[in-house]
Coordinates of C-alpha atoms in Angstrom, one line a residue:
M1 CA 89.2 5.0 65.6
H2 CA 86.6 4.5 62.8
P3 CA 86.9 7.1 59.6
K4 CA 84.0 9.3 59.4
R5 CA 81.2 8.1 56.9
P6 CA 79.6 10.6 54.5
I7 CA 76.4 11.8 55.3
P8 CA 74.0 9.7 53.0
W9 CA 71.7 12.7 52.3
L10 CA 74.4 15.1 51.3
K11 CA 75.1 13.0 48.2
W12 CA 71.6 13.5 46.9
I13 CA 71.4 17.2 47.8
L14 CA 74.6 17.6 45.7
I15 CA 72.9 15.6 42.9
L16 CA 69.8 17.6 43.0
L17 CA 71.8 21.0 42.9
A18 CA 73.7 19.6 40.0
L19 CA 70.6 18.9 38.1
V20 CA 69.0 22.4 38.7
V21 CA 72.2 24.1 37.6
A22 CA 72.2 21.8 34.2
G23 CA 68.4 22.5 33.8
G24 CA 69.1 26.3 34.2
L25 CA 72.0 26.2 31.5
F26 CA 69.8 24.2 29.2
Y27 CA 67.0 26.6 29.5
V28 CA 69.2 29.6 28.7
A29 CA 70.8 27.8 25.8
K30 CA 67.3 27.0 24.4
Y31 CA 66.0 30.3 25.0
S32 CA 68.9 31.9 23.2
W33 CA 68.5 29.5 20.1
Y34 CA 64.7 30.2 20.2
E35 CA 65.4 33.9 20.0
R36 CA 68.2 33.7 17.5
Y37 CA 66.4 31.4 15.0
V38 CA 62.8 31.2 15.3
W39 CA 61.8 34.8 16.1
P40 CA 63.9 36.3 13.5
S41 CA 62.6 34.0 10.9
T42 CA 58.9 34.6 12.1
I43 CA 59.7 38.4 11.8
E44 CA 61.2 38.3 8.3
G45 CA 59.1 35.6 6.7
M46 CA 55.7 35.9 8.2
D47 CA 55.2 39.5 9.0
A48 CA 53.0 40.1 5.9
P49 CA 51.0 37.4 4.4
P50 CA 50.9 37.4 0.8
P51 CA 47.8 39.0 -0.9
P52 CA 45.1 36.6 -2.2
D53 CA 45.6 35.7 -6.0
R54 CA 42.8 37.8 -7.5
S55 CA 43.5 36.1 -10.8
V56 CA 41.9 32.8 -9.6
W57 CA 39.0 34.4 -8.1
P58 CA 35.5 33.6 -9.6
A59 CA 34.2 36.2 -12.0
E60 CA 31.5 37.0 -9.6
P61 CA 31.6 36.8 -5.6
Y62 CA 29.8 33.9 -4.1
P63 CA 26.3 35.3 -3.3
L64 CA 25.7 35.2 0.4
K65 CA 22.3 33.9 1.7
I66 CA 20.4 36.3 3.9
E67 CA 18.9 34.5 7.1
T68 CA 17.0 36.3 9.9
Q69 CA 17.0 34.3 13.2
R70 CA 15.7 34.9 16.6
V71 CA 18.6 34.8 19.0
E72 CA 19.2 34.5 22.7
V73 CA 21.6 37.4 23.6
A74 CA 23.4 38.4 26.8
T75 CA 23.2 42.2 27.5
P76 CA 23.8 44.3 30.8
Q77 CA 20.2 44.4 31.2
G78 CA 19.9 40.7 31.3
L79 CA 19.2 37.9 28.7
A80 CA 17.0 38.7 25.8
V81 CA 15.7 37.4 22.5
R82 CA 16.6 39.7 19.3
E83 CA 16.1 39.2 15.5
I84 CA 19.6 38.9 14.0
T85 CA 20.3 39.0 10.2
Y86 CA 23.0 36.7 9.2
Q87 CA 24.8 36.3 5.8
V88 CA 25.8 32.8 5.2
N89 CA 28.7 31.9 3.0
S90 CA 30.0 28.9 1.0
L91 CA 31.2 27.1 4.2
D92 CA 27.9 27.8 5.9
M93 CA 29.7 30.5 8.1
D94 CA 27.2 33.0 9.5
L95 CA 28.4 36.5 9.0
V96 CA 27.1 39.5 11.0
R97 CA 27.5 43.0 9.3
I98 CA 29.3 45.6 11.7
D99 CA 28.8 49.2 10.7
A100 CA 31.5 51.9 11.3
G101 CA 31.5 53.0 14.8
A102 CA 33.3 53.9 18.0
F103 CA 34.1 52.2 21.3
I104 CA 36.0 52.8 24.5
Q105 CA 39.0 50.7 24.6
E106 CA 40.0 49.9 28.0
P107 CA 43.7 49.2 29.3
T108 CA 45.0 45.5 29.3
F109 CA 45.1 43.7 32.6
G110 CA 49.0 44.1 32.8
A111 CA 48.9 47.7 32.1
R112 CA 46.5 48.5 34.8
P113 CA 48.3 50.0 38.0
D114 CA 45.5 48.6 40.1
R115 CA 45.7 45.0 38.7
R116 CA 46.4 43.5 41.9
A117 CA 43.4 45.0 43.5
W118 CA 41.4 43.7 40.4
Q119 CA 42.7 40.1 40.9
R120 CA 41.8 40.2 44.7
A121 CA 38.4 41.5 43.8
S122 CA 35.8 38.8 43.2
R123 CA 32.7 40.4 42.1
W124 CA 33.4 44.1 41.0
Y125 CA 35.3 45.9 38.4
P126 CA 35.4 49.8 38.2
P127 CA 33.6 51.0 35.0
S128 CA 36.5 52.6 33.3
G129 CA 40.3 52.4 33.4
P130 CA 42.8 55.1 33.7
Q131 CA 44.1 54.7 30.2
A132 CA 40.6 54.2 28.5
H133 CA 40.3 55.9 25.3
Q134 CA 38.0 56.1 22.4
V135 CA 38.7 54.3 19.2
T136 CA 36.9 54.8 15.9
V137 CA 36.6 52.3 13.0
T138 CA 35.4 54.0 9.8
R139 CA 34.8 51.1 7.5
P140 CA 31.9 48.5 7.9
Y141 CA 32.6 44.7 7.5
L142 CA 31.2 41.2 8.2
I143 CA 32.5 39.2 10.9
G144 CA 32.0 35.5 11.7
A145 CA 29.1 34.9 14.2
F146 CA 31.2 31.8 15.4
E147 CA 34.7 30.9 15.8
V148 CA 35.9 28.9 12.7
T149 CA 35.0 25.2 13.5
N150 CA 37.1 22.0 13.0
A151 CA 34.7 20.9 10.1
Q152 CA 35.2 24.3 8.3
F153 CA 39.2 24.3 8.8
E154 CA 39.5 20.7 7.5
R155 CA 37.7 22.0 4.2
F156 CA 41.1 23.8 3.7
D157 CA 43.3 21.4 5.6
P158 CA 42.1 17.8 5.9
S159 CA 45.2 16.9 8.2
H160 CA 44.1 19.1 11.0
R161 CA 42.1 16.4 12.8
D162 CA 45.4 14.6 13.2
R163 CA 46.5 17.1 15.9
R164 CA 43.6 16.2 18.1
A165 CA 44.4 13.2 20.1
E166 CA 40.8 12.9 21.4
Y167 CA 39.3 12.7 17.7
Q168 CA 37.6 9.6 17.2
P169 CA 35.1 8.7 14.3
A170 CA 32.3 8.4 16.7
N171 CA 32.9 11.8 18.2
K172 CA 32.8 13.4 14.7
P173 CA 29.6 15.1 14.9
V174 CA 30.6 16.9 18.1
Y175 CA 34.2 17.4 17.1
D176 CA 33.1 19.2 13.9
R177 CA 31.4 21.9 15.9
H178 CA 34.3 22.7 18.2
P179 CA 36.6 25.8 17.4
A180 CA 39.4 24.8 15.1
E181 CA 42.5 24.8 17.5
P182 CA 45.4 24.5 17.7
V183 CA 46.0 26.9 14.9
S184 CA 48.9 29.1 14.3
W185 CA 48.3 32.7 13.3
T186 CA 50.3 31.9 10.0
E187 CA 47.7 29.1 9.3
A188 CA 44.5 31.3 10.2
Q189 CA 45.9 33.7 7.4
A190 CA 46.5 31.0 5.0
F191 CA 42.9 29.8 5.5
C192 CA 41.5 33.4 4.8
R193 CA 43.7 33.7 1.8
W194 CA 42.2 30.2 0.5
L195 CA 38.6 31.3 1.4
S196 CA 39.0 34.6 -0.4
E197 CA 40.1 32.9 -3.6
R198 CA 37.2 30.3 -3.4
E199 CA 34.6 32.9 -3.0
G200 CA 36.1 36.1 -4.8
R201 CA 35.6 38.2 -1.6
L202 CA 38.3 39.4 0.7
Y203 CA 38.4 37.6 4.1
R204 CA 41.1 38.3 6.5
L205 CA 41.8 38.4 10.2
P206 CA 40.1 41.3 12.0
T207 CA 42.4 43.9 13.5
E208 CA 42.3 44.3 17.4
A209 CA 39.9 47.3 16.8
E210 CA 37.5 45.7 14.7
W211 CA 37.4 42.8 16.8
E212 CA 36.8 44.9 20.0
L213 CA 34.2 46.9 18.2
A214 CA 32.2 43.8 17.4
A215 CA 32.8 42.2 20.8
K216 CA 31.4 45.1 22.9
A217 CA 28.5 45.3 20.5
G218 CA 27.5 48.7 21.7
T219 CA 27.8 48.1 25.4
T220 CA 30.1 50.0 27.7
A221 CA 30.8 47.3 30.2
R222 CA 33.9 45.0 30.7
F223 CA 31.9 42.2 29.2
Y224 CA 29.1 42.4 26.7
W225 CA 26.8 41.1 29.5
G226 CA 27.9 43.6 32.2
E227 CA 30.2 43.7 35.0
A228 CA 29.5 40.4 36.7
F229 CA 32.5 37.9 35.7
W230 CA 31.9 34.7 37.3
D231 CA 28.8 33.5 35.5
R232 CA 29.5 30.2 33.9
S233 CA 26.3 30.2 32.0
L234 CA 27.4 33.3 29.9
A235 CA 30.8 31.9 28.6
N236 CA 33.0 29.0 28.7
L237 CA 35.6 30.4 31.3
G238 CA 36.9 30.0 34.8
G239 CA 40.3 28.3 34.9
L240 CA 41.2 24.6 34.6
H241 CA 38.0 23.3 35.9
S242 CA 35.8 22.7 33.1
N243 CA 32.0 24.0 32.9
A244 CA 29.9 21.1 34.0
E245 CA 27.3 22.1 31.3
T246 CA 29.9 21.5 28.7
L247 CA 30.7 18.1 30.0
R248 CA 27.0 17.0 30.1
E249 CA 26.9 18.3 26.5
D250 CA 29.8 16.7 24.8
S251 CA 32.0 14.9 27.4
Y252 CA 35.0 17.1 26.5
K253 CA 36.9 18.8 29.3
Q254 CA 38.2 21.8 27.4
T255 CA 36.5 23.7 24.4
A256 CA 32.9 23.6 23.9
P257 CA 31.0 23.3 20.8
V258 CA 30.5 26.8 19.2
G259 CA 27.2 28.7 20.1
M260 CA 26.6 26.9 23.1
Y261 CA 26.2 30.2 25.1
P262 CA 24.1 33.2 24.7
A263 CA 25.5 35.5 21.8
N264 CA 26.3 39.2 22.4
P265 CA 23.8 41.9 21.6
W266 CA 24.8 41.9 17.9
G267 CA 24.6 38.0 17.7
L268 CA 28.1 37.0 17.9
Y269 CA 28.9 33.9 19.9
D270 CA 31.7 33.1 22.1
M271 CA 33.6 36.5 21.8
L272 CA 34.9 35.8 25.4
G273 CA 35.9 32.2 26.5
N274 CA 36.2 28.9 24.7
S275 CA 39.1 29.7 22.6
Y276 CA 41.5 32.7 22.1
E277 CA 41.1 34.3 18.8
W278 CA 44.1 35.5 16.6
V279 CA 43.7 39.2 15.3
A280 CA 45.9 40.7 12.6
D281 CA 48.0 43.0 14.9
W282 CA 51.3 42.5 16.3
W283 CA 51.2 42.5 20.3
H284 CA 51.1 45.8 21.7
E285 CA 49.7 47.7 24.7
P286 CA 46.9 50.1 23.6
H287 CA 48.2 53.5 22.4
A288 CA 46.0 56.4 23.1
T289 CA 47.3 58.3 20.1
D290 CA 46.3 55.6 17.5
V291 CA 42.4 56.0 17.7
V292 CA 41.2 55.8 14.0
D293 CA 41.4 52.5 12.3
P294 CA 44.4 51.5 14.4
T295 CA 46.3 48.3 12.9
G296 CA 49.1 48.3 15.5
P297 CA 52.9 48.4 14.9
D298 CA 54.6 47.8 11.8
S299 CA 56.6 44.9 13.3
G300 CA 57.1 42.6 16.2
R301 CA 57.9 39.4 17.6
L302 CA 54.3 38.1 18.8
R303 CA 50.9 38.4 17.2
M304 CA 47.9 39.2 19.2
A305 CA 45.0 36.8 20.6
K306 CA 41.8 38.2 22.0
G307 CA 38.8 36.9 24.1
G308 CA 40.4 34.5 26.5
S309 CA 39.7 30.7 26.5
W310 CA 38.3 28.0 28.6
T311 CA 41.1 28.5 31.2
T312 CA 41.1 32.0 31.6
R313 CA 40.4 33.5 34.9
P314 CA 37.4 35.9 34.6
Y315 CA 39.5 38.9 36.1
A316 CA 41.8 38.8 33.1
M317 CA 39.2 37.8 30.2
Y318 CA 37.4 41.1 29.6
I319 CA 37.1 42.5 26.3
G320 CA 40.2 45.0 26.4
E321 CA 42.6 42.1 27.5
N322 CA 44.8 40.4 25.0
D323 CA 47.6 37.8 24.7
G324 CA 50.6 37.4 22.5
N325 CA 52.3 34.5 20.9
N326 CA 54.8 33.5 18.2
P327 CA 52.8 33.5 14.9
A328 CA 54.3 30.1 13.9
D329 CA 53.5 28.3 17.2
L330 CA 50.8 25.7 17.3
R331 CA 49.2 26.1 20.7
D332 CA 45.9 24.8 22.3
M333 CA 43.4 27.4 23.0
R334 CA 44.3 29.3 19.8
G335 CA 41.5 29.6 17.2
F336 CA 40.1 32.5 15.1
R337 CA 37.2 33.9 13.2
V338 CA 37.1 35.6 10.1
L339 CA 36.3 38.9 8.7
A340 CA 35.0 39.7 5.0
E341 CA 35.6 43.3 3.8
L342 CA 32.7 45.5 2.6
P343 CA 32.6 49.0 0.7
P344 CA 31.5 51.8 3.1
S345 CA 27.7 52.0 3.3
P346 CA 25.6 54.2 5.6
T347 CA 23.1 51.4 6.0
A348 CA 22.6 50.2 9.5
A349 CA 21.9 46.7 10.5
N350 CA 21.6 44.8 13.9
R351 CA 21.4 48.1 15.8

């Protein structure tokens, strides 16, 4: 009588199970380490960036140049051409004045009780959400017409280009025009501080409310161009498959150069798609009780990013949606645009 031979595949099943268990234990240990050391240091050390050193500011603020351009804009009524007034700073950033105003803030995708139906829907959103409420911003400001580009960010941090594996000297003219990313929230704040001290004007990240007021541009739809969300001619979006027009333009499969798509009705480009944009707030769900100049929670673990990116599925990219990330993390698809503070003024522009 021959002894029984072990079943060959049983050994491999046991090995596989052991690897799965080991991987699970490693993940738990890593998560615990991350939560214990990384997040607390972020909260304690990075929750409030130091104010710009006004002692090194120039005696007079850098004079902004005024330019008026005819711009193709996307509106709920279709494409149009409008004259937009831009104010240009020392880095050739085009800034647009946004006056005090109000808008309807929609619930985030994750907070919607009907989110599964939204996800299944392919061509329609309801016009308002169950938690929609009005938010008011009482102070005017200037905001960047474009996301901060690689060329502009490298004026602050020349080592930034080393993060982009696809960067080659021959690609520099195109690379320079792409949104600066990956950039952490902390680095975006440091850039704003540097630019403030360079120009003698207070630059910072916009709050979520300031960002949404500018993004909606006086419209009431989910997107500043209306309710149709699978139109790749209006934004660099749509998941992991790159926009064919982007490939023809610059041979990159991810972000597109800023300003390739029509602006919103107030002349701001890429407010949806291309690259997520850091805002000042700690991540939070919209609060219906905080409706005048809201700034979000006083503390938290994640900072907020708005606008979606080239990877974002359209049903989750509308203006009210947001994302949260550790402020110290360097992540692809995370960039920013700047806000420059202004004194209150009743003068209207670009309306």
